[in-house]
Amino acid sequence: MSASRPYVTLISEMTVDGKLTLKRGLSSKIIMGLMDMESQRFLHKKRTEFDAIMVGSNTIKIDNSILTNRLVEGRSPVRVIPCSDASIPPESNVLNHDAPTIVVVSSKADVNKVQAIREKGADVMVCGDSHVDLDLMMEGLVKKGIKRLMVEGGPTLIWLLIKKQMIDHIILIQIPYIIGGDSTPSLVGGPGVDSIDQVVGTELTGFYKVGNHLITEYDVIYSPNGK
């Protein structure tokens, strides 16, 4: 981690076989419904510990996430949505007034869509020309006082952050079910690595049970062969 970006923690629920939903294009809220109340409270409590929470725009379009703390005492984090073309629907839940929201766009984003987002009360950050520049975005978030950033998804955004060596810690909430499926989305998407010397390592830092769910925590190690 450098001073130019927040400390980033990936927190995600997934099945025993690493799946995030039933089928590609379906909401992850379906399998989140399999989480017991204790583990749901755990997730919401974690949200209160961060300055901001981030998911990709495709997750917003599919899940219509709210991204607030609703189950325990404590504040909700600032919601951060990278969306290069400003195409998230104006009626998205993250554009309500339950918590502040920052939508990060590129300079090529449609001005009318950007204006529609601003009219909903969200802050719009322009970072990058044709696509959101993650380095510029992180620098901008630091300038806004965001020092601890929680990432909940989706798979493409997680891959891009890992590729940029921007995820520092991982907390996984294991849902005790198996879904299978060759094309069913898993935790990390994108093209993946091409050779064994590009793999990203992790170091197990903790494991414990919350309700009926195993929680595992890892530090991410960015070095050849993960060593």
Short mmCIF file of C-alpha atoms in Angstrom, two decimals:
data_model
loop_
_atom_site.label_atom_id
_atom_site.label_comp_id
_atom_site.label_asym_id
_atom_site.label_seq_id
_atom_site.Cartn_x
_atom_site.Cartn_y
_atom_site.Cartn_z
CA MET A 1 0.00 0.00 0.00
CA SER A 2 1.18 3.54 -0.77
CA ALA A 3 0.06 6.91 0.51
CA SER A 4 -1.59 7.54 -2.87
CA ARG A 5 -4.39 5.06 -2.24
CA PRO A 6 -6.54 3.73 0.61
CA TYR A 7 -5.92 0.42 2.36
CA VAL A 8 -8.19 -1.94 0.41
CA THR A 9 -9.99 -4.97 1.84
CA LEU A 10 -11.99 -7.33 -0.33
CA ILE A 11 -14.95 -8.78 1.58
CA SER A 12 -17.17 -11.25 -0.22
CA GLU A 13 -19.56 -14.06 0.41
CA MET A 14 -19.21 -17.13 -1.81
CA THR A 15 -20.24 -20.77 -1.87
CA VAL A 16 -17.96 -23.66 -0.92
CA ASP A 17 -17.04 -23.97 -4.61
CA GLY A 18 -16.33 -20.25 -4.92
CA LYS A 19 -19.48 -19.18 -6.79
CA LEU A 20 -21.17 -15.80 -6.41
CA THR A 21 -24.55 -16.52 -7.94
CA LEU A 22 -26.59 -19.26 -9.62
CA LYS A 23 -25.92 -18.32 -13.25
CA ARG A 24 -24.14 -15.56 -15.14
CA GLY A 25 -26.33 -12.47 -15.27
CA LEU A 26 -28.35 -13.37 -12.17
CA SER A 27 -28.19 -11.33 -8.97
CA SER A 28 -25.81 -12.39 -6.20
CA LYS A 29 -28.63 -11.53 -3.80
CA ILE A 30 -30.04 -14.97 -4.58
CA ILE A 31 -27.28 -16.83 -2.79
CA MET A 32 -26.92 -14.08 -0.19
CA GLY A 33 -30.37 -15.21 0.88
CA LEU A 34 -28.70 -18.42 2.06
CA MET A 35 -26.65 -16.52 4.65
CA ASP A 36 -27.90 -16.82 8.21
CA MET A 37 -28.70 -13.66 10.17
CA GLU A 38 -25.51 -13.81 12.23
CA SER A 39 -23.33 -13.76 9.13
CA GLN A 40 -25.42 -10.97 7.57
CA ARG A 41 -24.88 -8.88 10.70
CA PHE A 42 -21.16 -9.67 10.47
CA LEU A 43 -21.06 -8.28 6.93
CA HIS A 44 -22.96 -5.14 7.87
CA LYS A 45 -20.75 -4.63 10.93
CA LYS A 46 -17.71 -4.80 8.66
CA ARG A 47 -19.21 -2.06 6.50
CA THR A 48 -19.23 0.28 9.48
CA GLU A 49 -15.45 -0.17 9.87
CA PHE A 50 -14.58 1.39 6.50
CA ASP A 51 -14.64 4.92 5.13
CA ALA A 52 -16.04 3.74 1.81
CA ILE A 53 -17.43 0.67 0.05
CA MET A 54 -17.00 -0.03 -3.66
CA VAL A 55 -18.59 -2.31 -6.27
CA GLY A 56 -18.44 -2.28 -10.05
CA SER A 57 -21.16 -0.77 -12.20
CA ASN A 58 -22.23 -4.15 -13.58
CA THR A 59 -22.95 -5.31 -10.04
CA ILE A 60 -25.15 -2.24 -9.58
CA LYS A 61 -27.01 -2.97 -12.81
CA ILE A 62 -27.64 -6.63 -11.93
CA ASP A 63 -28.04 -6.51 -8.13
CA ASN A 64 -29.25 -2.91 -7.65
CA SER A 65 -27.21 -2.97 -4.44
CA ILE A 66 -27.91 -0.58 -1.56
CA LEU A 67 -24.46 -0.89 0.12
CA THR A 68 -25.46 0.53 3.49
CA ASN A 69 -25.35 -0.76 7.05
CA ARG A 70 -28.89 -1.69 7.98
CA LEU A 71 -28.52 -4.47 10.54
CA VAL A 72 -26.24 -3.14 13.30
CA GLU A 73 -25.49 0.16 14.98
CA GLY A 74 -22.97 2.34 13.19
CA ARG A 75 -22.66 4.59 10.19
CA SER A 76 -22.82 3.56 6.56
CA PRO A 77 -19.70 4.07 4.43
CA VAL A 78 -19.46 6.33 1.39
CA ARG A 79 -20.50 4.34 -1.69
CA VAL A 80 -18.03 4.36 -4.61
CA ILE A 81 -19.08 3.14 -8.07
CA PRO A 82 -16.56 3.14 -10.97
CA CYS A 83 -18.59 3.49 -14.18
CA SER A 84 -16.61 4.72 -17.17
CA ASP A 85 -19.63 5.67 -19.28
CA ALA A 86 -21.91 6.88 -16.43
CA SER A 87 -24.46 4.27 -17.48
CA ILE A 88 -25.80 3.22 -14.09
CA PRO A 89 -29.59 3.77 -14.05
CA PRO A 90 -30.72 6.99 -12.31
CA GLU A 91 -33.15 4.92 -10.22
CA SER A 92 -30.31 2.78 -8.77
CA ASN A 93 -30.48 2.28 -5.02
CA VAL A 94 -26.94 3.64 -4.59
CA LEU A 95 -28.23 7.00 -5.80
CA ASN A 96 -30.67 7.29 -2.91
CA HIS A 97 -29.93 9.52 0.07
CA ASP A 98 -29.24 6.76 2.61
CA ALA A 99 -25.48 7.40 2.34
CA PRO A 100 -23.15 9.61 0.27
CA THR A 101 -22.22 8.24 -3.15
CA ILE A 102 -19.28 8.89 -5.48
CA VAL A 103 -19.64 7.78 -9.09
CA VAL A 104 -16.30 7.66 -10.92
CA VAL A 105 -16.49 8.23 -14.68
CA SER A 106 -14.18 8.87 -17.62
CA SER A 107 -14.04 12.10 -19.57
CA LYS A 108 -15.82 10.31 -22.44
CA ALA A 109 -18.95 9.71 -20.33
CA ASP A 110 -22.20 11.08 -21.74
CA VAL A 111 -22.74 14.55 -20.25
CA ASN A 112 -26.48 14.00 -19.91
CA LYS A 113 -25.95 10.79 -17.94
CA VAL A 114 -23.41 12.53 -15.72
CA GLN A 115 -25.86 15.36 -15.10
CA ALA A 116 -28.62 12.88 -14.24
CA ILE A 117 -26.35 11.28 -11.64
CA ARG A 118 -25.45 14.68 -10.16
CA GLU A 119 -29.12 15.62 -9.98
CA LYS A 120 -29.66 12.57 -7.77
CA GLY A 121 -27.22 14.11 -5.28
CA ALA A 122 -24.16 11.96 -6.02
CA ASP A 123 -20.64 13.30 -6.34
CA VAL A 124 -19.06 12.63 -9.74
CA MET A 125 -15.29 12.18 -10.11
CA VAL A 126 -13.74 12.24 -13.58
CA CYS A 127 -10.69 9.97 -13.67
CA GLY A 128 -9.27 8.92 -17.03
CA ASP A 129 -9.98 9.49 -20.70
CA SER A 130 -11.94 6.58 -22.14
CA HIS A 131 -11.97 4.34 -19.04
CA VAL A 132 -11.74 4.93 -15.31
CA ASP A 133 -8.09 5.25 -14.35
CA LEU A 134 -7.83 3.29 -11.09
CA ASP A 135 -4.69 5.11 -9.96
CA LEU A 136 -6.33 8.51 -10.40
CA MET A 137 -9.48 7.22 -8.73
CA MET A 138 -7.57 6.01 -5.67
CA GLU A 139 -5.67 9.29 -5.42
CA GLY A 140 -8.97 11.16 -5.60
CA LEU A 141 -10.50 9.03 -2.87
CA VAL A 142 -7.53 9.73 -0.58
CA LYS A 143 -7.99 13.45 -1.16
CA LYS A 144 -11.59 13.03 -0.05
CA GLY A 145 -10.42 11.53 3.24
CA ILE A 146 -11.01 7.87 2.39
CA LYS A 147 -8.24 5.85 4.04
CA ARG A 148 -9.92 2.44 4.35
CA LEU A 149 -11.84 1.07 1.36
CA MET A 150 -13.97 -2.09 1.34
CA VAL A 151 -14.59 -3.82 -2.00
CA GLU A 152 -17.55 -6.19 -2.38
CA GLY A 153 -17.35 -6.96 -6.11
CA GLY A 154 -17.79 -7.80 -8.83
CA PRO A 155 -15.36 -10.27 -10.39
CA THR A 156 -14.11 -7.96 -13.17
CA LEU A 157 -13.40 -5.07 -10.82
CA ILE A 158 -11.66 -7.41 -8.37
CA TRP A 159 -9.41 -8.74 -11.13
CA LEU A 160 -8.47 -5.20 -12.23
CA LEU A 161 -7.63 -4.24 -8.66
CA ILE A 162 -5.51 -7.35 -8.15
CA LYS A 163 -3.75 -6.76 -11.47
CA LYS A 164 -2.89 -3.26 -10.20
CA GLN A 165 -1.77 -4.72 -6.83
CA MET A 166 -4.42 -2.69 -5.04
CA ILE A 167 -6.05 -5.28 -2.78
CA ASP A 168 -4.28 -5.66 0.55
CA HIS A 169 -6.51 -7.97 2.57
CA ILE A 170 -9.29 -10.47 1.84
CA ILE A 171 -12.15 -11.62 4.08
CA LEU A 172 -14.26 -14.46 2.70
CA ILE A 173 -17.64 -15.53 4.07
CA GLN A 174 -18.19 -19.12 2.98
CA ILE A 175 -21.80 -20.07 2.29
CA PRO A 176 -22.12 -23.83 2.97
CA TYR A 177 -23.61 -24.81 -0.40
CA ILE A 178 -22.32 -26.00 -3.79
CA ILE A 179 -23.63 -24.59 -7.08
CA GLY A 180 -21.24 -25.67 -9.84
CA GLY A 181 -21.44 -24.51 -13.43
CA ASP A 182 -18.64 -23.91 -15.95
CA SER A 183 -19.63 -20.31 -16.61
CA THR A 184 -21.04 -19.40 -13.19
CA PRO A 185 -19.18 -16.32 -11.90
CA SER A 186 -16.57 -16.89 -9.22
CA LEU A 187 -14.81 -14.46 -6.91
CA VAL A 188 -12.25 -13.17 -9.40
CA GLY A 189 -12.99 -12.73 -13.10
CA GLY A 190 -11.03 -11.14 -15.92
CA PRO A 191 -8.57 -12.98 -18.18
CA GLY A 192 -6.56 -14.36 -15.26
CA VAL A 193 -2.83 -15.08 -15.26
CA ASP A 194 -1.00 -16.67 -18.18
CA SER A 195 1.77 -18.50 -16.36
CA ILE A 196 2.64 -19.87 -12.94
CA ASP A 197 5.10 -17.07 -12.24
CA GLN A 198 2.21 -14.57 -12.40
CA VAL A 199 0.06 -16.13 -9.69
CA VAL A 200 -0.85 -13.94 -6.74
CA GLY A 201 -0.17 -15.41 -3.32
CA THR A 202 -2.04 -15.05 -0.06
CA GLU A 203 -1.14 -15.66 3.55
CA LEU A 204 -3.83 -16.98 5.87
CA THR A 205 -4.11 -14.60 8.81
CA GLY A 206 -7.22 -15.94 10.54
CA PHE A 207 -10.17 -18.30 10.40
CA TYR A 208 -13.26 -18.52 12.58
CA LYS A 209 -16.93 -19.36 12.45
CA VAL A 210 -19.80 -16.89 12.42
CA GLY A 211 -23.19 -18.54 12.62
CA ASN A 212 -23.08 -21.42 10.16
CA HIS A 213 -20.37 -19.82 8.02
CA LEU A 214 -16.61 -20.20 7.93
CA ILE A 215 -14.77 -16.87 7.73
CA THR A 216 -11.21 -16.86 6.39
CA GLU A 217 -8.87 -13.87 6.22
CA TYR A 218 -5.78 -13.43 4.05
CA ASP A 219 -3.10 -10.88 3.36
CA VAL A 220 -2.31 -10.60 -0.35
CA ILE A 221 1.30 -11.17 -1.43
CA TYR A 222 2.35 -9.58 -4.72
CA SER A 223 5.57 -11.33 -5.69
CA PRO A 224 6.67 -14.06 -8.13
CA ASN A 225 4.87 -17.32 -7.36
CA GLY A 226 3.19 -15.60 -4.42
CA LYS A 227 6.30 -16.10 -2.25
#
